[in-house]
Amino acid sequence: MLNATHLRGVFPAIPTPVNADDTINVPAAKALIAYLLKQGIDGIVPLGGTGEYGALARAERIRMCKLTVEAVEGRVPVIPGVLDPGFHDALQAGNEFADAGADALMVLTPYYTTPTQAGIREYFLRYADASPLPVMIYEIPYRTRIAIAPEVLHELSRHENIIGMKACNTDMYHFLRVVAGVDDSFAVFSGEDTLLPVHLAAGARGGIVVTASLLPTAWRKVYELASEGRTKESMELHRRLIPLMNLAFAETNPGPMKSVMDLIGVNAPEVLDPLVAPADGLQAALRAELKPLLKEFEGIA
């Protein structure tokens, strides 16, 4: 059973390659996973926001999870996102992903209903009690409009079936307060490409990184430098990736990233409604920024 000791390093949050009919593009998905494994990533997170969870049909979500598990063959953990707003749908998704072979679940803060902190606490405790797999909490308040109080996270971190969190709260003081009080059996992961070396220096054990789907080796180097205490060098490398991040997130993720993934052998630029293809100028600029980075870090000419 996966636990916090297994949660270290760089886990790409991967896009879901799809066909024009909104079904999984199986060859492209397999090519993406093979590329990431070859470059030495530490885990894979399919079906989060980057994976367009909400736009995929439920059957396609299960299919993508199963495909990822089969392609990984146990080499690294597979932790799919569970982004349903209601308890019963979220638990059904967790059971389906468990049946598909996932190692843990990344469960989003319940949204739209705007729960109190007591409601958030009860939701995650109830989910963890019922879940067939270990749970990572997914906190992303700029999407859900709900931040989880550090004190609530401290309590949740002591539940035996809650093993960590993806922290996307960009408030650094909130992050510092979370890390200061969580249990040792709970791994805080950075969920922000833009803050990874800072989060690592402040106590994160790894990162769930969107643009690591394009540049896994570069992001693993950012992680390794920070883990060795070479924070200045980690931040210097991260600084070189800022133009890439600015372009990748200039329109809603994963549209820009999908438009250039043919450069790594994954030709599946389609996005799901309500997303649309990014502007031509943005695609061209991102392509121009990415090419030399791929040559330098990933050995792709």
mmCIF file with all atom_site columns, N, CA, C and O in Angstrom, residues 222-264:
data_model
loop_
_atom_site.group_PDB
_atom_site.id
_atom_site.type_symbol
_atom_site.label_atom_id
_atom_site.label_alt_id
_atom_site.label_comp_id
_atom_site.label_asym_id
_atom_site.label_entity_id
_atom_site.label_seq_id
_atom_site.pdbx_PDB_ins_code
_atom_site.Cartn_x
_atom_site.Cartn_y
_atom_site.Cartn_z
_atom_site.occupancy
_atom_site.B_iso_or_equiv
_atom_site.pdbx_formal_charge
_atom_site.auth_seq_id
_atom_site.auth_comp_id
_atom_site.auth_asym_id
_atom_site.auth_atom_id
_atom_site.pdbx_PDB_model_num
ATOM 1   N N  . VAL A 1 222 ? 15.582 20.599 -11.121 1.00 0.00 ? 222 VAL A N  1
ATOM 2   C CA . VAL A 1 222 ? 15.138 21.604 -10.147 1.00 0.00 ? 222 VAL A CA 1
ATOM 3   C C  . VAL A 1 222 ? 14.914 20.942 -8.788  1.00 0.00 ? 222 VAL A C  1
ATOM 4   O O  . VAL A 1 222 ? 15.357 21.441 -7.749  1.00 0.00 ? 222 VAL A O  1
ATOM 5   N N  . TYR A 1 223 ? 14.241 19.794 -8.815  1.00 0.00 ? 223 TYR A N  1
ATOM 6   C CA . TYR A 1 223 ? 13.959 19.051 -7.573  1.00 0.00 ? 223 TYR A CA 1
ATOM 7   C C  . TYR A 1 223 ? 15.251 18.566 -6.914  1.00 0.00 ? 223 TYR A C  1
ATOM 8   O O  . TYR A 1 223 ? 15.436 18.722 -5.698  1.00 0.00 ? 223 TYR A O  1
ATOM 9   N N  . GLU A 1 224 ? 16.123 17.969 -7.684  1.00 0.00 ? 224 GLU A N  1
ATOM 10  C CA . GLU A 1 224 ? 17.342 17.398 -7.117  1.00 0.00 ? 224 GLU A CA 1
ATOM 11  C C  . GLU A 1 224 ? 18.232 18.465 -6.493  1.00 0.00 ? 224 GLU A C  1
ATOM 12  O O  . GLU A 1 224 ? 18.787 18.273 -5.403  1.00 0.00 ? 224 GLU A O  1
ATOM 13  N N  . LEU A 1 225 ? 18.381 19.584 -7.160  1.00 0.00 ? 225 LEU A N  1
ATOM 14  C CA . LEU A 1 225 ? 19.194 20.668 -6.612  1.00 0.00 ? 225 LEU A CA 1
ATOM 15  C C  . LEU A 1 225 ? 18.622 21.160 -5.286  1.00 0.00 ? 225 LEU A C  1
ATOM 16  O O  . LEU A 1 225 ? 19.350 21.343 -4.305  1.00 0.00 ? 225 LEU A O  1
ATOM 17  N N  . ALA A 1 226 ? 17.306 21.343 -5.256  1.00 0.00 ? 226 ALA A N  1
ATOM 18  C CA . ALA A 1 226 ? 16.672 21.803 -4.017  1.00 0.00 ? 226 ALA A CA 1
ATOM 19  C C  . ALA A 1 226 ? 16.819 20.766 -2.912  1.00 0.00 ? 226 ALA A C  1
ATOM 20  O O  . ALA A 1 226 ? 17.079 21.109 -1.752  1.00 0.00 ? 226 ALA A O  1
ATOM 21  N N  . SER A 1 227 ? 16.685 19.497 -3.261  1.00 0.00 ? 227 SER A N  1
ATOM 22  C CA . SER A 1 227 ? 16.772 18.424 -2.264  1.00 0.00 ? 227 SER A CA 1
ATOM 23  C C  . SER A 1 227 ? 18.173 18.303 -1.688  1.00 0.00 ? 227 SER A C  1
ATOM 24  O O  . SER A 1 227 ? 18.354 17.837 -0.558  1.00 0.00 ? 227 SER A O  1
ATOM 25  N N  . GLU A 1 228 ? 19.175 18.702 -2.461  1.00 0.00 ? 228 GLU A N  1
ATOM 26  C CA . GLU A 1 228 ? 20.558 18.676 -1.998  1.00 0.00 ? 228 GLU A CA 1
ATOM 27  C C  . GLU A 1 228 ? 20.946 19.932 -1.226  1.00 0.00 ? 228 GLU A C  1
ATOM 28  O O  . GLU A 1 228 ? 22.101 20.098 -0.832  1.00 0.00 ? 228 GLU A O  1
ATOM 29  N N  . GLY A 1 229 ? 19.978 20.813 -1.007  1.00 0.00 ? 229 GLY A N  1
ATOM 30  C CA . GLY A 1 229 ? 20.253 22.061 -0.309  1.00 0.00 ? 229 GLY A CA 1
ATOM 31  C C  . GLY A 1 229 ? 20.843 23.133 -1.197  1.00 0.00 ? 229 GLY A C  1
ATOM 32  O O  . GLY A 1 229 ? 21.249 24.192 -0.691  1.00 0.00 ? 229 GLY A O  1
ATOM 33  N N  . ARG A 1 230 ? 20.877 22.895 -2.480  1.00 0.00 ? 230 ARG A N  1
ATOM 34  C CA . ARG A 1 230 ? 21.446 23.867 -3.425  1.00 0.00 ? 230 ARG A CA 1
ATOM 35  C C  . ARG A 1 230 ? 20.316 24.747 -3.959  1.00 0.00 ? 230 ARG A C  1
ATOM 36  O O  . ARG A 1 230 ? 20.025 24.811 -5.143  1.00 0.00 ? 230 ARG A O  1
ATOM 37  N N  . THR A 1 231 ? 19.679 25.457 -3.023  1.00 0.00 ? 231 THR A N  1
ATOM 38  C CA . THR A 1 231 ? 18.468 26.205 -3.348  1.00 0.00 ? 231 THR A CA 1
ATOM 39  C C  . THR A 1 231 ? 18.723 27.298 -4.372  1.00 0.00 ? 231 THR A C  1
ATOM 40  O O  . THR A 1 231 ? 17.914 27.520 -5.277  1.00 0.00 ? 231 THR A O  1
ATOM 41  N N  . LYS A 1 232 ? 19.829 27.996 -4.234  1.00 0.00 ? 232 LYS A N  1
ATOM 42  C CA . LYS A 1 232 ? 20.132 29.077 -5.176  1.00 0.00 ? 232 LYS A CA 1
ATOM 43  C C  . LYS A 1 232 ? 20.230 28.537 -6.599  1.00 0.00 ? 232 LYS A C  1
ATOM 44  O O  . LYS A 1 232 ? 19.670 29.117 -7.540  1.00 0.00 ? 232 LYS A O  1
ATOM 45  N N  . GLU A 1 233 ? 20.912 27.399 -6.777  1.00 0.00 ? 233 GLU A N  1
ATOM 46  C CA . GLU A 1 233 ? 21.045 26.825 -8.113  1.00 0.00 ? 233 GLU A CA 1
ATOM 47  C C  . GLU A 1 233 ? 19.698 26.310 -8.626  1.00 0.00 ? 233 GLU A C  1
ATOM 48  O O  . GLU A 1 233 ? 19.392 26.432 -9.818  1.00 0.00 ? 233 GLU A O  1
ATOM 49  N N  . SER A 1 234 ? 18.900 25.751 -7.728  1.00 0.00 ? 234 SER A N  1
ATOM 50  C CA . SER A 1 234 ? 17.572 25.293 -8.116  1.00 0.00 ? 234 SER A CA 1
ATOM 51  C C  . SER A 1 234 ? 16.728 26.455 -8.612  1.00 0.00 ? 234 SER A C  1
ATOM 52  O O  . SER A 1 234 ? 16.050 26.355 -9.648  1.00 0.00 ? 234 SER A O  1
ATOM 53  N N  . MET A 1 235 ? 16.792 27.557 -7.916  1.00 0.00 ? 235 MET A N  1
ATOM 54  C CA . MET A 1 235 ? 16.001 28.721 -8.307  1.00 0.00 ? 235 MET A CA 1
ATOM 55  C C  . MET A 1 235 ? 16.538 29.361 -9.576  1.00 0.00 ? 235 MET A C  1
ATOM 56  O O  . MET A 1 235 ? 15.774 29.903 -10.386 1.00 0.00 ? 235 MET A O  1
ATOM 57  N N  . GLU A 1 236 ? 17.837 29.282 -9.787  1.00 0.00 ? 236 GLU A N  1
ATOM 58  C CA . GLU A 1 236 ? 18.407 29.812 -11.034 1.00 0.00 ? 236 GLU A CA 1
ATOM 59  C C  . GLU A 1 236 ? 17.919 29.011 -12.229 1.00 0.00 ? 236 GLU A C  1
ATOM 60  O O  . GLU A 1 236 ? 17.582 29.571 -13.284 1.00 0.00 ? 236 GLU A O  1
ATOM 61  N N  . LEU A 1 237 ? 17.880 27.684 -12.094 1.00 0.00 ? 237 LEU A N  1
ATOM 62  C CA . LEU A 1 237 ? 17.352 26.856 -13.177 1.00 0.00 ? 237 LEU A CA 1
ATOM 63  C C  . LEU A 1 237 ? 15.871 27.121 -13.367 1.00 0.00 ? 237 LEU A C  1
ATOM 64  O O  . LEU A 1 237 ? 15.391 27.248 -14.499 1.00 0.00 ? 237 LEU A O  1
ATOM 65  N N  . HIS A 1 238 ? 15.147 27.219 -12.277 1.00 0.00 ? 238 HIS A N  1
ATOM 66  C CA . HIS A 1 238 ? 13.709 27.510 -12.357 1.00 0.00 ? 238 HIS A CA 1
ATOM 67  C C  . HIS A 1 238 ? 13.464 28.828 -13.077 1.00 0.00 ? 238 HIS A C  1
ATOM 68  O O  . HIS A 1 238 ? 12.517 28.954 -13.866 1.00 0.00 ? 238 HIS A O  1
ATOM 69  N N  . ARG A 1 239 ? 14.321 29.804 -12.815 1.00 0.00 ? 239 ARG A N  1
ATOM 70  C CA . ARG A 1 239 ? 14.176 31.121 -13.451 1.00 0.00 ? 239 ARG A CA 1
ATOM 71  C C  . ARG A 1 239 ? 14.262 31.001 -14.979 1.00 0.00 ? 239 ARG A C  1
ATOM 72  O O  . ARG A 1 239 ? 13.587 31.722 -15.703 1.00 0.00 ? 239 ARG A O  1
ATOM 73  N N  . ARG A 1 240 ? 15.069 30.064 -15.436 1.00 0.00 ? 240 ARG A N  1
ATOM 74  C CA . ARG A 1 240 ? 15.192 29.868 -16.890 1.00 0.00 ? 240 ARG A CA 1
ATOM 75  C C  . ARG A 1 240 ? 13.913 29.303 -17.503 1.00 0.00 ? 240 ARG A C  1
ATOM 76  O O  . ARG A 1 240 ? 13.707 29.410 -18.710 1.00 0.00 ? 240 ARG A O  1
ATOM 77  N N  . LEU A 1 241 ? 13.089 28.681 -16.662 1.00 0.00 ? 241 LEU A N  1
ATOM 78  C CA . LEU A 1 241 ? 11.848 28.078 -17.158 1.00 0.00 ? 241 LEU A CA 1
ATOM 79  C C  . LEU A 1 241 ? 10.660 29.029 -17.073 1.00 0.00 ? 241 LEU A C  1
ATOM 80  O O  . LEU A 1 241 ? 9.564  28.687 -17.528 1.00 0.00 ? 241 LEU A O  1
ATOM 81  N N  . ILE A 1 242 ? 10.857 30.218 -16.524 1.00 0.00 ? 242 ILE A N  1
ATOM 82  C CA . ILE A 1 242 ? 9.752  31.166 -16.383 1.00 0.00 ? 242 ILE A CA 1
ATOM 83  C C  . ILE A 1 242 ? 9.125  31.538 -17.724 1.00 0.00 ? 242 ILE A C  1
ATOM 84  O O  . ILE A 1 242 ? 7.888  31.553 -17.845 1.00 0.00 ? 242 ILE A O  1
ATOM 85  N N  . PRO A 1 243 ? 9.898  31.842 -18.778 1.00 0.00 ? 243 PRO A N  1
ATOM 86  C CA . PRO A 1 243 ? 9.242  32.159 -20.052 1.00 0.00 ? 243 PRO A CA 1
ATOM 87  C C  . PRO A 1 243 ? 8.361  31.017 -20.570 1.00 0.00 ? 243 PRO A C  1
ATOM 88  O O  . PRO A 1 243 ? 7.276  31.254 -21.112 1.00 0.00 ? 243 PRO A O  1
ATOM 89  N N  . LEU A 1 244 ? 8.823  29.788 -20.387 1.00 0.00 ? 244 LEU A N  1
ATOM 90  C CA . LEU A 1 244 ? 8.021  28.630 -20.783 1.00 0.00 ? 244 LEU A CA 1
ATOM 91  C C  . LEU A 1 244 ? 6.720  28.588 -19.990 1.00 0.00 ? 244 LEU A C  1
ATOM 92  O O  . LEU A 1 244 ? 5.636  28.386 -20.563 1.00 0.00 ? 244 LEU A O  1
ATOM 93  N N  . MET A 1 245 ? 6.807  28.774 -18.667 1.00 0.00 ? 245 MET A N  1
ATOM 94  C CA . MET A 1 245 ? 5.600  28.751 -17.841 1.00 0.00 ? 245 MET A CA 1
ATOM 95  C C  . MET A 1 245 ? 4.646  29.879 -18.216 1.00 0.00 ? 245 MET A C  1
ATOM 96  O O  . MET A 1 245 ? 3.426  29.678 -18.288 1.00 0.00 ? 245 MET A O  1
ATOM 97  N N  . ASN A 1 246 ? 5.193  31.059 -18.468 1.00 0.00 ? 246 ASN A N  1
ATOM 98  C CA . ASN A 1 246 ? 4.334  32.182 -18.857 1.00 0.00 ? 246 ASN A CA 1
ATOM 99  C C  . ASN A 1 246 ? 3.516  31.855 -20.095 1.00 0.00 ? 246 ASN A C  1
ATOM 100 O O  . ASN A 1 246 ? 2.326  32.185 -20.188 1.00 0.00 ? 246 ASN A O  1
ATOM 101 N N  . LEU A 1 247 ? 4.137  31.178 -21.056 1.00 0.00 ? 247 LEU A N  1
ATOM 102 C CA . LEU A 1 247 ? 3.441  30.819 -22.288 1.00 0.00 ? 247 LEU A CA 1
ATOM 103 C C  . LEU A 1 247 ? 2.495  29.638 -22.080 1.00 0.00 ? 247 LEU A C  1
ATOM 104 O O  . LEU A 1 247 ? 1.365  29.641 -22.580 1.00 0.00 ? 247 LEU A O  1
ATOM 105 N N  . ALA A 1 248 ? 2.942  28.647 -21.335 1.00 0.00 ? 248 ALA A N  1
ATOM 106 C CA . ALA A 1 248 ? 2.115  27.452 -21.129 1.00 0.00 ? 248 ALA A CA 1
ATOM 107 C C  . ALA A 1 248 ? 0.817  27.776 -20.397 1.00 0.00 ? 248 ALA A C  1
ATOM 108 O O  . ALA A 1 248 ? -0.192 27.092 -20.586 1.00 0.00 ? 248 ALA A O  1
ATOM 109 N N  . PHE A 1 249 ? 0.848  28.824 -19.555 1.00 0.00 ? 249 PHE A N  1
ATOM 110 C CA . PHE A 1 249 ? -0.337 29.177 -18.784 1.00 0.00 ? 249 PHE A CA 1
ATOM 111 C C  . PHE A 1 249 ? -0.975 30.486 -19.255 1.00 0.00 ? 249 PHE A C  1
ATOM 112 O O  . PHE A 1 249 ? -1.835 31.040 -18.571 1.00 0.00 ? 249 PHE A O  1
ATOM 113 N N  . ALA A 1 250 ? -0.577 30.963 -20.443 1.00 0.00 ? 250 ALA A N  1
ATOM 114 C CA . ALA A 1 250 ? -1.142 32.204 -20.967 1.00 0.00 ? 250 ALA A CA 1
ATOM 115 C C  . ALA A 1 250 ? -2.609 32.038 -21.346 1.00 0.00 ? 250 ALA A C  1
ATOM 116 O O  . ALA A 1 250 ? -3.375 32.996 -21.309 1.00 0.00 ? 250 ALA A O  1
ATOM 117 N N  . GLU A 1 251 ? -2.991 30.843 -21.753 1.00 0.00 ? 251 GLU A N  1
ATOM 118 C CA . GLU A 1 251 ? -4.397 30.478 -21.925 1.00 0.00 ? 251 GLU A CA 1
ATOM 119 C C  . GLU A 1 251 ? -4.637 29.244 -21.059 1.00 0.00 ? 251 GLU A C  1
ATOM 120 O O  . GLU A 1 251 ? -3.699 28.633 -20.548 1.00 0.00 ? 251 GLU A O  1
ATOM 121 N N  . THR A 1 252 ? -5.890 28.879 -20.910 1.00 0.00 ? 252 THR A N  1
ATOM 122 C CA . THR A 1 252 ? -6.221 27.825 -19.952 1.00 0.00 ? 252 THR A CA 1
ATOM 123 C C  . THR A 1 252 ? -5.512 26.522 -20.276 1.00 0.00 ? 252 THR A C  1
ATOM 124 O O  . THR A 1 252 ? -5.596 26.002 -21.384 1.00 0.00 ? 252 THR A O  1
ATOM 125 N N  . ASN A 1 253 ? -4.784 26.021 -19.271 1.00 0.00 ? 253 ASN A N  1
ATOM 126 C CA . ASN A 1 253 ? -4.127 24.728 -19.337 1.00 0.00 ? 253 ASN A CA 1
ATOM 127 C C  . ASN A 1 253 ? -5.199 23.635 -19.483 1.00 0.00 ? 253 ASN A C  1
ATOM 128 O O  . ASN A 1 253 ? -6.234 23.703 -18.823 1.00 0.00 ? 253 ASN A O  1
ATOM 129 N N  . PRO A 1 254 ? -4.988 22.618 -20.343 1.00 0.00 ? 254 PRO A N  1
ATOM 130 C CA . PRO A 1 254 ? -3.751 22.221 -21.030 1.00 0.00 ? 254 PRO A CA 1
ATOM 131 C C  . PRO A 1 254 ? -3.678 22.633 -22.496 1.00 0.00 ? 254 PRO A C  1
ATOM 132 O O  . PRO A 1 254 ? -2.861 22.080 -23.241 1.00 0.00 ? 254 PRO A O  1
ATOM 133 N N  . GLY A 1 255 ? -4.528 23.580 -22.942 1.00 0.00 ? 255 GLY A N  1
ATOM 134 C CA . GLY A 1 255 ? -4.565 23.924 -24.356 1.00 0.00 ? 255 GLY A CA 1
ATOM 135 C C  . GLY A 1 255 ? -3.214 24.264 -24.960 1.00 0.00 ? 255 GLY A C  1
ATOM 136 O O  . GLY A 1 255 ? -2.793 23.648 -25.948 1.00 0.00 ? 255 GLY A O  1
ATOM 137 N N  . PRO A 1 256 ? -2.482 25.241 -24.387 1.00 0.00 ? 256 PRO A N  1
ATOM 138 C CA . PRO A 1 256 ? -1.184 25.566 -24.968 1.00 0.00 ? 256 PRO A CA 1
ATOM 139 C C  . PRO A 1 256 ? -0.226 24.383 -24.989 1.00 0.00 ? 256 PRO A C  1
ATOM 140 O O  . PRO A 1 256 ? 0.446  24.129 -26.001 1.00 0.00 ? 256 PRO A O  1
ATOM 141 N N  . MET A 1 257 ? -0.164 23.641 -23.882 1.00 0.00 ? 257 MET A N  1
ATOM 142 C CA . MET A 1 257 ? 0.769  22.523 -23.818 1.00 0.00 ? 257 MET A CA 1
ATOM 143 C C  . MET A 1 257 ? 0.429  21.452 -24.849 1.00 0.00 ? 257 MET A C  1
ATOM 144 O O  . MET A 1 257 ? 1.310  20.915 -25.527 1.00 0.00 ? 257 MET A O  1
ATOM 145 N N  . LYS A 1 258 ? -0.843 21.127 -24.990 1.00 0.00 ? 258 LYS A N  1
ATOM 146 C CA . LYS A 1 258 ? -1.248 20.111 -25.969 1.00 0.00 ? 258 LYS A CA 1
ATOM 147 C C  . LYS A 1 258 ? -0.861 20.506 -27.397 1.00 0.00 ? 258 LYS A C  1
ATOM 148 O O  . LYS A 1 258 ? -0.557 19.644 -28.227 1.00 0.00 ? 258 LYS A O  1
ATOM 149 N N  . SER A 1 259 ? -0.850 21.800 -27.660 1.00 0.00 ? 259 SER A N  1
ATOM 150 C CA . SER A 1 259 ? -0.596 22.264 -29.024 1.00 0.00 ? 259 SER A CA 1
ATOM 151 C C  . SER A 1 259 ? 0.844  22.047 -29.464 1.00 0.00 ? 259 SER A C  1
ATOM 152 O O  . SER A 1 259 ? 1.137  22.123 -30.664 1.00 0.00 ? 259 SER A O  1
ATOM 153 N N  . VAL A 1 260 ? 1.757  21.773 -28.522 1.00 0.00 ? 260 VAL A N  1
ATOM 154 C CA . VAL A 1 260 ? 3.171  21.612 -28.881 1.00 0.00 ? 260 VAL A CA 1
ATOM 155 C C  . VAL A 1 260 ? 3.721  20.241 -28.512 1.00 0.00 ? 260 VAL A C  1
ATOM 156 O O  . VAL A 1 260 ? 4.914  19.990 -28.654 1.00 0.00 ? 260 VAL A O  1
ATOM 157 N N  . MET A 1 261 ? 2.875  19.338 -28.073 1.00 0.00 ? 261 MET A N  1
ATOM 158 C CA . MET A 1 261 ? 3.379  18.053 -27.610 1.00 0.00 ? 261 MET A CA 1
ATOM 159 C C  . MET A 1 261 ? 3.839  17.141 -28.739 1.00 0.00 ? 261 MET A C  1
ATOM 160 O O  . MET A 1 261 ? 4.471  16.106 -28.483 1.00 0.00 ? 261 MET A O  1
ATOM 161 N N  . ASP A 1 262 ? 3.554  17.521 -29.976 1.00 0.00 ? 262 ASP A N  1
ATOM 162 C CA . ASP A 1 262 ? 4.136  16.774 -31.094 1.00 0.00 ? 262 ASP A CA 1
ATOM 163 C C  . ASP A 1 262 ? 5.655  16.834 -31.064 1.00 0.00 ? 262 ASP A C  1
ATOM 164 O O  . ASP A 1 262 ? 6.333  15.947 -31.597 1.00 0.00 ? 262 ASP A O  1
ATOM 165 N N  . LEU A 1 263 ? 6.217  17.861 -30.411 1.00 0.00 ? 263 LEU A N  1
ATOM 166 C CA . LEU A 1 263 ? 7.675  17.984 -30.308 1.00 0.00 ? 263 LEU A CA 1
ATOM 167 C C  . LEU A 1 263 ? 8.285  16.871 -29.466 1.00 0.00 ? 263 LEU A C  1
ATOM 168 O O  . LEU A 1 263 ? 9.481  16.606 -29.565 1.00 0.00 ? 263 LEU A O  1
ATOM 169 N N  . ILE A 1 264 ? 7.465  16.220 -28.628 1.00 0.00 ? 264 ILE A N  1
ATOM 170 C CA . ILE A 1 264 ? 7.963  15.073 -27.852 1.00 0.00 ? 264 ILE A CA 1
ATOM 171 C C  . ILE A 1 264 ? 7.339  13.764 -28.355 1.00 0.00 ? 264 ILE A C  1
ATOM 172 O O  . ILE A 1 264 ? 7.358  12.748 -27.666 1.00 0.00 ? 264 ILE A O  1
#
